[in-house]
Short mmCIF file of C-alpha atoms and ligand atoms in Angstrom, two decimals:
data_model
loop_
_atom_site.label_atom_id
_atom_site.label_comp_id
_atom_site.label_asym_id
_atom_site.label_seq_id
_atom_site.Cartn_x
_atom_site.Cartn_y
_atom_site.Cartn_z
CA MET W 313 97.09 138.11 105.34
CA SER W 314 97.53 134.58 104.18
CA PHE W 315 97.75 134.04 100.48
CA ILE W 316 96.05 130.98 99.06
CA ASN W 317 96.90 130.02 95.53
CA LEU W 318 94.27 127.55 94.39
CA MET W 319 96.02 127.10 91.11
CA GLN W 320 99.38 126.11 92.51
CA ARG W 321 97.74 124.58 95.56
CA GLU W 322 99.78 126.43 98.08
CA ILE W 323 99.19 128.62 101.04
CA ASN W 324 101.56 131.33 102.22
CA CYS W 325 101.52 132.80 105.70
CA LYS W 326 103.54 135.62 107.25
CA LEU W 327 104.97 135.32 110.75
CA VAL W 328 106.64 138.22 112.50
CA TYR W 329 109.08 138.02 115.43
CA TYR W 330 108.73 141.12 117.57
CA GLY W 331 110.47 142.27 120.74
CA PRO W 332 112.95 144.75 122.20
CA GLY W 333 116.46 145.28 120.87
CA LEU W 334 118.88 142.39 121.41
CA CYS W 335 116.19 140.04 122.78
CA GLY W 336 117.17 137.36 120.25
CA LYS W 337 114.77 137.63 117.30
CA THR W 338 117.44 137.29 114.66
CA THR W 339 119.01 134.45 116.65
CA ASN W 340 115.69 132.56 116.49
CA LEU W 341 115.62 132.78 112.71
CA GLN W 342 119.29 131.87 112.40
CA PHE W 343 118.73 128.71 114.39
CA VAL W 344 115.69 127.72 112.32
CA TYR W 345 117.74 128.35 109.20
CA GLU W 346 120.66 126.23 110.37
CA LYS W 347 118.50 123.30 111.38
CA THR W 348 116.21 123.14 108.38
CA ASN W 349 116.83 120.85 105.40
CA PRO W 350 118.05 122.75 102.35
CA ASP W 351 115.02 121.68 100.31
CA ALA W 352 112.61 123.14 102.86
CA LYS W 353 114.12 126.59 103.09
CA GLY W 354 115.11 129.50 100.92
CA LYS W 355 117.87 131.96 101.50
CA MET W 356 117.86 133.90 104.75
CA ILE W 357 118.11 137.61 104.12
CA SER W 358 119.30 139.96 106.83
CA LEU W 359 119.23 143.69 106.32
CA ALA W 360 121.47 144.64 109.20
CA THR W 361 123.88 147.30 110.36
CA GLU W 362 127.61 146.70 110.48
CA THR W 363 127.23 145.71 114.11
CA GLU W 364 124.64 143.08 113.20
CA ARG W 365 121.67 144.91 114.56
CA THR W 366 118.63 144.44 112.39
CA LEU W 367 118.17 147.56 110.29
CA PHE W 368 115.03 146.72 108.37
CA PHE W 369 114.20 143.02 108.62
CA ASP W 370 115.38 139.43 108.48
CA PHE W 371 113.49 137.16 106.12
CA LEU W 372 113.40 133.38 105.99
CA PRO W 373 111.02 131.42 103.74
CA LEU W 374 110.17 127.91 104.96
CA SER W 375 108.12 125.07 103.51
CA LEU W 376 106.53 122.94 106.15
CA GLY W 377 105.04 120.22 104.00
CA GLU W 378 101.53 119.52 102.76
CA ILE W 379 98.13 119.69 104.35
CA ARG W 380 95.33 118.14 102.33
CA GLY W 381 97.33 118.52 99.17
CA PHE W 382 98.23 122.15 99.83
CA LYS W 383 101.85 123.13 100.24
CA THR W 384 102.21 125.25 103.35
CA ARG W 385 104.79 127.99 103.24
CA PHE W 386 105.71 130.29 106.06
CA HIS W 387 107.54 133.55 105.60
CA LEU W 388 109.38 134.43 108.80
CA TYR W 389 110.28 138.05 109.42
CA THR W 390 111.95 139.83 112.33
CA VAL W 391 111.56 143.51 113.05
CA PRO W 392 114.36 145.81 114.20
CA GLY W 393 113.96 146.04 117.97
CA GLN W 394 115.70 149.34 118.58
CA VAL W 395 113.18 151.98 119.61
CA PHE W 396 113.98 154.48 116.87
CA TYR W 397 113.20 152.03 114.05
CA ASP W 398 109.49 152.24 114.68
CA ALA W 399 108.59 153.30 111.13
CA SER W 400 110.19 150.12 109.80
CA ARG W 401 108.41 147.94 112.35
CA LYS W 402 105.07 149.26 111.17
CA LEU W 403 105.88 148.36 107.58
CA ILE W 404 106.87 144.82 108.45
CA LEU W 405 103.68 144.17 110.39
CA LYS W 406 101.60 144.74 107.27
CA GLY W 407 99.76 141.61 106.27
CA VAL W 408 100.91 139.61 109.30
CA ASP W 409 99.21 136.28 110.08
CA GLY W 410 100.89 135.45 113.36
CA VAL W 411 103.21 137.12 115.87
CA VAL W 412 105.91 135.78 118.17
CA PHE W 413 106.89 138.13 120.95
CA VAL W 414 110.45 137.40 122.02
CA ALA W 415 110.98 138.70 125.54
CA ASP W 416 114.43 139.13 127.04
CA SER W 417 114.21 137.39 130.43
CA GLN W 418 116.91 139.49 132.06
CA ILE W 419 115.56 141.52 134.96
CA GLU W 420 117.03 144.75 133.63
CA ARG W 421 115.12 144.32 130.36
CA ALA W 422 111.70 144.20 132.04
CA GLU W 423 110.80 147.72 131.05
CA ALA W 424 112.09 147.30 127.50
CA ASN W 425 109.91 144.20 127.12
CA MET W 426 106.80 145.98 128.30
CA GLU W 427 107.44 148.99 126.11
CA SER W 428 107.98 146.81 123.07
CA LEU W 429 104.80 144.83 123.75
CA GLU W 430 102.84 148.06 124.08
CA ASN W 431 104.42 149.24 120.84
CA LEU W 432 103.37 146.01 119.13
CA ARG W 433 99.81 146.43 120.30
CA SER W 434 99.57 150.01 119.10
CA ASN W 435 101.27 149.40 115.76
CA LEU W 436 98.91 146.51 115.10
CA GLY W 437 96.00 148.66 116.17
CA GLU W 438 96.92 151.33 113.65
CA GLN W 439 96.46 148.73 110.95
CA GLY W 440 93.19 147.45 112.27
CA TYR W 441 94.49 144.35 114.00
CA ASP W 442 93.76 143.46 117.60
CA LEU W 443 96.63 141.67 119.33
CA ASP W 444 94.11 139.72 121.40
CA LYS W 445 92.47 138.33 118.28
CA ILE W 446 95.35 137.30 116.08
CA PRO W 447 97.56 134.20 116.42
CA PHE W 448 100.09 135.24 119.04
CA VAL W 449 102.63 133.40 121.19
CA MET W 450 105.14 134.51 123.82
CA GLN W 451 108.74 133.39 124.11
CA TYR W 452 110.80 134.00 127.26
CA ASN W 453 114.30 133.97 125.86
CA LYS W 454 117.78 133.88 127.36
CA ARG W 455 116.78 131.48 130.12
CA ASP W 456 120.44 130.46 130.34
CA LEU W 457 121.52 133.77 131.87
CA PRO W 458 121.88 134.14 135.66
CA ASN W 459 120.04 137.45 136.11
CA VAL W 460 116.64 136.45 134.78
CA ALA W 461 113.16 137.07 136.12
CA THR W 462 111.09 134.00 136.95
CA VAL W 463 108.57 132.78 134.41
CA GLU W 464 105.78 133.72 136.83
CA GLU W 465 107.04 137.28 136.96
CA LEU W 466 107.37 137.47 133.19
CA ARG W 467 103.93 136.02 132.73
CA GLN W 468 102.45 138.61 135.01
CA MET W 469 104.14 141.43 133.16
CA LEU W 470 103.75 140.22 129.60
CA ASN W 471 101.16 137.50 129.31
CA PRO W 472 98.06 138.30 131.34
CA THR W 473 95.80 136.67 128.76
CA ASN W 474 97.71 133.41 128.81
CA VAL W 475 98.62 132.96 125.19
CA PRO W 476 100.85 129.93 124.53
CA GLU W 477 104.25 130.62 126.07
CA PHE W 478 107.66 129.05 125.62
CA GLU W 479 110.94 129.25 127.48
CA ALA W 480 113.94 129.49 125.21
CA LYS W 481 117.69 129.69 124.95
CA ALA W 482 117.78 130.80 121.36
CA ARG W 483 121.54 130.93 121.18
CA VAL W 484 121.68 127.16 121.62
CA GLY W 485 118.31 126.62 119.94
CA GLU W 486 116.30 125.46 122.93
CA GLY W 487 112.65 126.32 122.56
CA VAL W 488 113.07 127.83 119.11
CA PHE W 489 111.18 125.20 117.12
CA GLU W 490 108.60 124.77 119.89
CA THR W 491 107.82 128.47 119.58
CA LEU W 492 107.63 128.32 115.80
CA LYS W 493 105.33 125.31 115.89
CA GLY W 494 103.20 127.03 118.49
CA VAL W 495 102.50 130.05 116.34
CA ALA W 496 102.23 128.06 113.09
CA LYS W 497 99.55 125.89 114.67
CA LEU W 498 97.54 128.90 115.71
CA VAL W 499 97.78 130.35 112.20
CA LEU W 500 96.65 127.11 110.57
CA THR W 501 93.83 126.76 113.08
CA GLU W 502 92.75 130.29 112.18
CA LEU W 503 92.69 129.31 108.52
CA ARG W 504 90.35 126.48 109.29
CA LYS W 505 87.87 128.99 110.64
CA GLY W 506 88.22 131.26 107.66
CA GLU W 507 85.67 130.90 104.94
CA MET W 508 86.93 130.87 101.44
CA PRO W 509 85.54 133.98 99.82
CA GLY W 510 83.92 133.79 96.45
CA ASN W 511 84.29 130.08 96.13
CA ARG W 512 80.61 129.44 95.72
CA PRO W 513 79.41 126.19 94.26
CA GLY W 514 78.44 126.86 90.69
CA ALA W 515 81.05 129.52 90.24
CA PRO W 516 83.19 127.61 87.80
CA ALA W 517 85.91 130.21 87.52
CA ALA W 518 86.60 129.83 91.19
CA LYS W 519 87.19 126.11 91.11
CA PRO W 520 90.74 125.01 91.61
CA ARG W 521 92.17 122.79 88.96
CA VAL W 522 93.14 119.54 90.58
CA MET T 1176 89.84 144.21 110.12
CA ASN T 1177 91.88 144.72 106.98
CA ASN T 1178 93.10 141.19 107.25
CA GLN T 1179 91.42 140.24 104.00
CA GLN T 1180 92.64 136.91 102.85
CA MET T 1181 94.21 136.88 99.43
CA VAL T 1182 93.07 134.09 97.19
CA MET T 1183 94.28 133.37 93.70
CA TYR T 1184 91.89 131.54 91.40
CA GLU T 1185 92.66 129.63 88.26
CA GLU T 1186 91.03 132.11 85.93
CA GLU T 1187 92.93 135.16 87.12
CA PHE T 1188 96.12 133.21 87.63
CA ASN T 1189 96.09 132.22 83.97
CA GLN T 1190 95.30 135.74 82.84
CA ILE T 1191 98.17 137.14 84.89
CA GLN T 1192 100.56 134.52 83.57
CA VAL T 1193 99.65 135.45 80.00
CA VAL T 1194 100.46 139.10 80.73
CA VAL T 1195 103.84 138.40 82.33
CA ASP T 1196 104.84 135.88 79.67
CA ARG T 1197 104.07 138.39 76.98
CA LEU T 1198 105.85 141.18 78.81
CA VAL T 1199 109.06 139.15 78.95
CA ARG T 1200 108.97 138.79 75.16
CA ASP T 1201 107.74 142.26 74.24
CA ALA T 1202 110.17 144.06 76.52
CA ASN T 1203 113.14 141.78 75.76
CA ALA T 1204 113.37 141.28 79.50
CA LYS T 1205 115.31 138.68 81.42
CA VAL T 1206 112.78 138.19 84.16
CA VAL T 1207 109.36 139.57 84.96
CA PHE T 1208 107.54 138.92 88.19
CA ILE T 1209 104.59 140.09 90.22
CA VAL T 1210 104.61 140.35 93.98
CA ASP T 1211 101.95 141.46 96.39
CA LYS T 1212 102.81 144.26 98.78
CA ASN T 1213 103.44 141.76 101.54
CA GLY T 1214 106.20 140.11 99.57
CA GLN T 1215 104.38 137.03 98.34
CA LEU T 1216 105.29 136.04 94.82
CA ILE T 1217 102.23 135.84 92.57
CA ALA T 1218 103.65 135.06 89.14
CA ALA T 1219 106.99 134.98 87.38
CA SER T 1220 108.28 134.47 83.87
CA GLY T 1221 111.53 134.46 81.92
CA ASP T 1222 114.87 133.17 83.10
CA ILE T 1223 113.59 132.37 86.58
CA ASP T 1224 115.80 129.34 87.21
CA ASN T 1225 118.78 131.63 87.61
CA VAL T 1226 117.31 134.07 90.10
CA ASP T 1227 116.04 133.65 93.63
CA THR T 1228 112.50 134.89 93.06
CA THR T 1229 111.42 134.36 96.68
CA SER T 1230 114.18 136.62 98.01
CA LEU T 1231 113.60 139.14 95.24
CA ALA T 1232 109.91 139.21 96.06
CA SER T 1233 110.49 139.94 99.72
CA LEU T 1234 113.13 142.59 99.08
CA THR T 1235 111.10 144.33 96.40
CA ALA T 1236 108.12 144.50 98.71
CA GLY T 1237 110.38 145.85 101.47
CA ASN T 1238 111.73 148.43 99.08
CA ILE T 1239 108.26 149.56 98.04
CA ALA T 1240 107.15 149.64 101.66
CA ALA T 1241 110.15 151.80 102.60
CA THR T 1242 109.74 154.29 99.75
CA GLY T 1243 106.00 154.33 100.43
CA GLY T 1244 106.81 155.28 104.01
CA ILE T 1245 109.09 158.05 102.79
CA ALA T 1246 106.40 159.35 100.46
CA LYS T 1247 103.93 159.47 103.32
CA LEU T 1248 106.34 161.53 105.42
CA LEU T 1249 106.72 163.95 102.52
CA LYS T 1250 102.95 164.03 102.06
CA GLU T 1251 103.60 162.75 98.59
CA ASN T 1252 101.68 160.09 96.68
CA GLU T 1253 103.33 156.73 96.71
CA PHE T 1254 106.15 156.58 94.16
CA ALA T 1255 104.56 154.48 91.44
CA THR T 1256 107.70 153.77 89.47
CA GLN T 1257 111.30 153.05 90.41
CA PHE T 1258 114.24 152.32 88.23
CA HIS T 1259 117.67 151.10 89.27
CA GLU T 1260 120.46 150.91 86.77
CA GLY T 1261 123.30 148.48 87.26
CA GLU T 1262 126.33 147.61 85.21
CA LYS T 1263 124.75 144.55 83.69
CA ALA T 1264 121.25 144.29 85.04
CA ASN T 1265 118.61 146.96 85.39
CA ILE T 1266 115.44 146.74 87.37
CA HIS T 1267 112.16 148.51 86.75
CA ILE T 1268 109.58 148.43 89.53
CA GLN T 1269 106.00 149.50 88.95
CA LEU T 1270 103.11 149.67 91.38
CA VAL T 1271 99.94 148.20 89.94
CA GLY T 1272 96.68 149.54 91.31
CA ASN T 1273 98.22 150.14 94.71
CA ARG T 1274 98.08 146.47 95.53
CA VAL T 1275 100.73 144.54 93.65
CA ILE T 1276 104.17 145.24 92.26
CA LEU T 1277 105.35 144.49 88.74
CA VAL T 1278 109.09 143.96 88.43
CA VAL T 1279 111.06 143.78 85.19
CA ILE T 1280 114.74 142.84 85.11
CA PHE T 1281 116.51 143.52 81.85
CA ASP T 1282 119.97 143.99 80.37
CA SER T 1283 121.50 145.78 77.38
CA ARG T 1284 119.43 143.75 74.94
CA SER T 1285 116.54 145.97 75.91
CA SER T 1286 116.18 149.62 76.88
CA LEU T 1287 114.43 151.65 79.50
CA GLY T 1288 112.24 153.25 76.85
CA LEU T 1289 110.99 149.93 75.56
CA VAL T 1290 110.46 148.55 79.06
CA ARG T 1291 108.48 151.61 80.10
CA LEU T 1292 106.26 151.37 77.09
CA ARG T 1293 105.50 147.68 77.56
CA VAL T 1294 105.08 148.00 81.31
CA LYS T 1295 102.48 150.69 80.78
CA LYS T 1296 100.29 148.45 78.69
CA ALA T 1297 100.78 145.45 80.96
CA THR T 1298 99.91 147.56 84.00
CA GLU T 1299 96.59 148.58 82.49
CA GLU T 1300 95.70 144.95 81.87
CA LEU T 1301 96.82 143.87 85.32
CA VAL T 1302 94.78 146.57 87.02
CA THR T 1303 91.64 145.13 85.45
CA ILE T 1304 92.52 141.56 86.31
CA PHE T 1305 93.25 142.39 89.96
CA GLU T 1306 90.09 144.47 90.26
CA ASN T 1307 88.08 141.48 89.16
CA LEU T 1308 89.99 139.23 91.50
CA MET T 1309 89.32 141.52 94.45
CA LYS T 1310 85.63 141.58 93.66
CA LYS T 1311 85.59 137.82 93.63
CA VAL T 1312 87.51 137.59 96.89
CA GLN T 1313 85.08 139.94 98.58
CA GLU T 1314 81.98 138.02 97.64
CA PRO T 1315 80.60 136.25 100.67
CA GLY T 1316 81.68 132.65 100.71
CA THR T 1317 79.70 129.60 101.60
CA ALA T 1318 80.42 127.08 104.31
CA GLY T 1319 82.85 124.40 103.32
CA GLY T 1320 84.41 126.57 100.67
CA SER T 1321 87.79 126.71 102.29
CA PRO T 1322 90.11 123.85 101.53
CA PHE T 1323 91.18 124.17 105.14
CA SER T 1324 87.82 124.01 106.84
CA GLU T 1325 88.20 120.27 107.20
CA ILE T 1326 91.71 120.06 108.55
CA THR T 1327 92.18 118.36 111.89
CA ASP T 1328 94.59 118.93 114.75
CA GLU T 1329 96.25 115.77 113.59
CA ASP T 1330 96.88 117.20 110.11
CA ILE T 1331 98.53 120.17 111.73
CA ASP T 1332 100.63 118.03 114.08
CA ASN T 1333 101.75 115.87 111.19
CA LEU T 1334 103.30 118.87 109.51
CA PHE T 1335 105.85 119.07 112.27
CA ASN T 1336 106.76 115.45 112.55
CA ASP T 1337 109.90 115.50 110.50
N1 LIG R 1067 122.85 134.21 126.57
C1 LIG R 1067 122.02 134.26 125.55
N2 LIG R 1067 122.22 135.13 124.55
C2 LIG R 1067 121.35 135.16 123.54
C3 LIG R 1067 120.22 134.31 123.48
N3 LIG R 1067 119.54 134.58 122.35
C4 LIG R 1067 120.23 135.54 121.71
N4 LIG R 1067 121.32 135.90 122.42
C5 LIG R 1067 122.33 136.92 122.08
O1 LIG R 1067 121.77 138.21 122.14
C6 LIG R 1067 122.39 139.06 121.18
C7 LIG R 1067 121.36 139.76 120.32
O2 LIG R 1067 120.65 138.79 119.57
P1 LIG R 1067 119.88 139.15 118.22
O3 LIG R 1067 119.19 137.91 117.78
O4 LIG R 1067 120.77 139.82 117.26
O5 LIG R 1067 118.84 140.21 118.79
P2 LIG R 1067 117.64 140.93 118.00
O6 LIG R 1067 116.42 140.75 118.83
O7 LIG R 1067 117.57 140.46 116.59
O8 LIG R 1067 118.13 142.47 118.08
P3 LIG R 1067 117.71 143.69 117.08
O9 LIG R 1067 118.02 143.25 115.71
O10 LIG R 1067 118.53 144.85 117.49
O11 LIG R 1067 116.27 143.95 117.30
C8 LIG R 1067 123.34 138.18 120.37
O12 LIG R 1067 124.63 138.35 120.86
C9 LIG R 1067 122.82 136.79 120.65
O13 LIG R 1067 123.82 135.81 120.56
C10 LIG R 1067 120.03 133.39 124.54
O14 LIG R 1067 119.08 132.61 124.60
N5 LIG R 1067 120.94 133.43 125.55
MG1 LIG R 1068 117.74 141.39 114.83
#
């Protein structure tokens, strides 16, 4: 659920990185954090276990710049990928505007990827979202490892509807910003479609102060 | 779909700001802020230059989401109020109309009793303001109303050019 503040002329959107345990969600955010100018980012918050597994979420606020005089802000979240944290994943999906699915390309993670994707679809469904209708991109991560499935195989398993897909080596940052841009574009494009509720001409209270 | 877009208009924004500004004074608080349940900061007042309101907003929303989840498991109503007492700073968290969260940070210059009292009144006012806002947001819009309806692919691309 994007949040448009007509008064402060800013728009806030929520992006969620989803995927199985250890696929590299937190690594994606860490790379974005490291490579972003200090004035365009806030603090990155990681609620993690002592072994650096995500326990509740990672959070990174980013400012991307202005569109038509509106500041665009993206709030990036990761979910905990481990199966038993499902209750937390549901909470973090609330109000989501766009989803990145980070798949672990290693052959032995094929099943974990598919389970996590199914879990994403059903958790979204519980909240009235349809994965096929919301801004959604796919990232095939860990392309640097030797034991990976081919992109064609991954596509067949995980991306039958052909949403935008990106190969990545998140540990060294390859593909990380491409993925982020990919989903951010879809979210902004979605906003263009959206009608502004209640902002009828002749409703003076609804007019933004310029 | 419950993906209702949240829009803040000038009128309600000003009304909310008045309430939080007054609450800072009346409760002798250090900082007061309002967050929606998704962690987006709506308004803040007080000594906000010395706190990271964006992080606080996200963590408070996470906290409310987690305790809300616990309440659900216990078949309990959502916990409407939370209070955490620290050595120097205390934090009082209040759900407002099940949609937004009112947070008051205060120290020994104030007291829990005073904060509770002032939060109660502020909450009543905020409930009304947000009800009106929601009504407004749900009215059908007209074409061209969105400030984003005109954006081009180029505008979007330009965002990423630095
Ligand atoms: N070789 C390789 N390792 C990676 C890559 N991306 C992430 N990793 C490593 O994979 C491990 C897990 O990464 P995280 O980012 O913590 O995984 P996560 O998806 O956040 O895991 P959870 O928090 O448990 O859900 C770390 O050791 C990363 O360094 C990559 O592209 N290649
Ligand atoms: Mg993680």
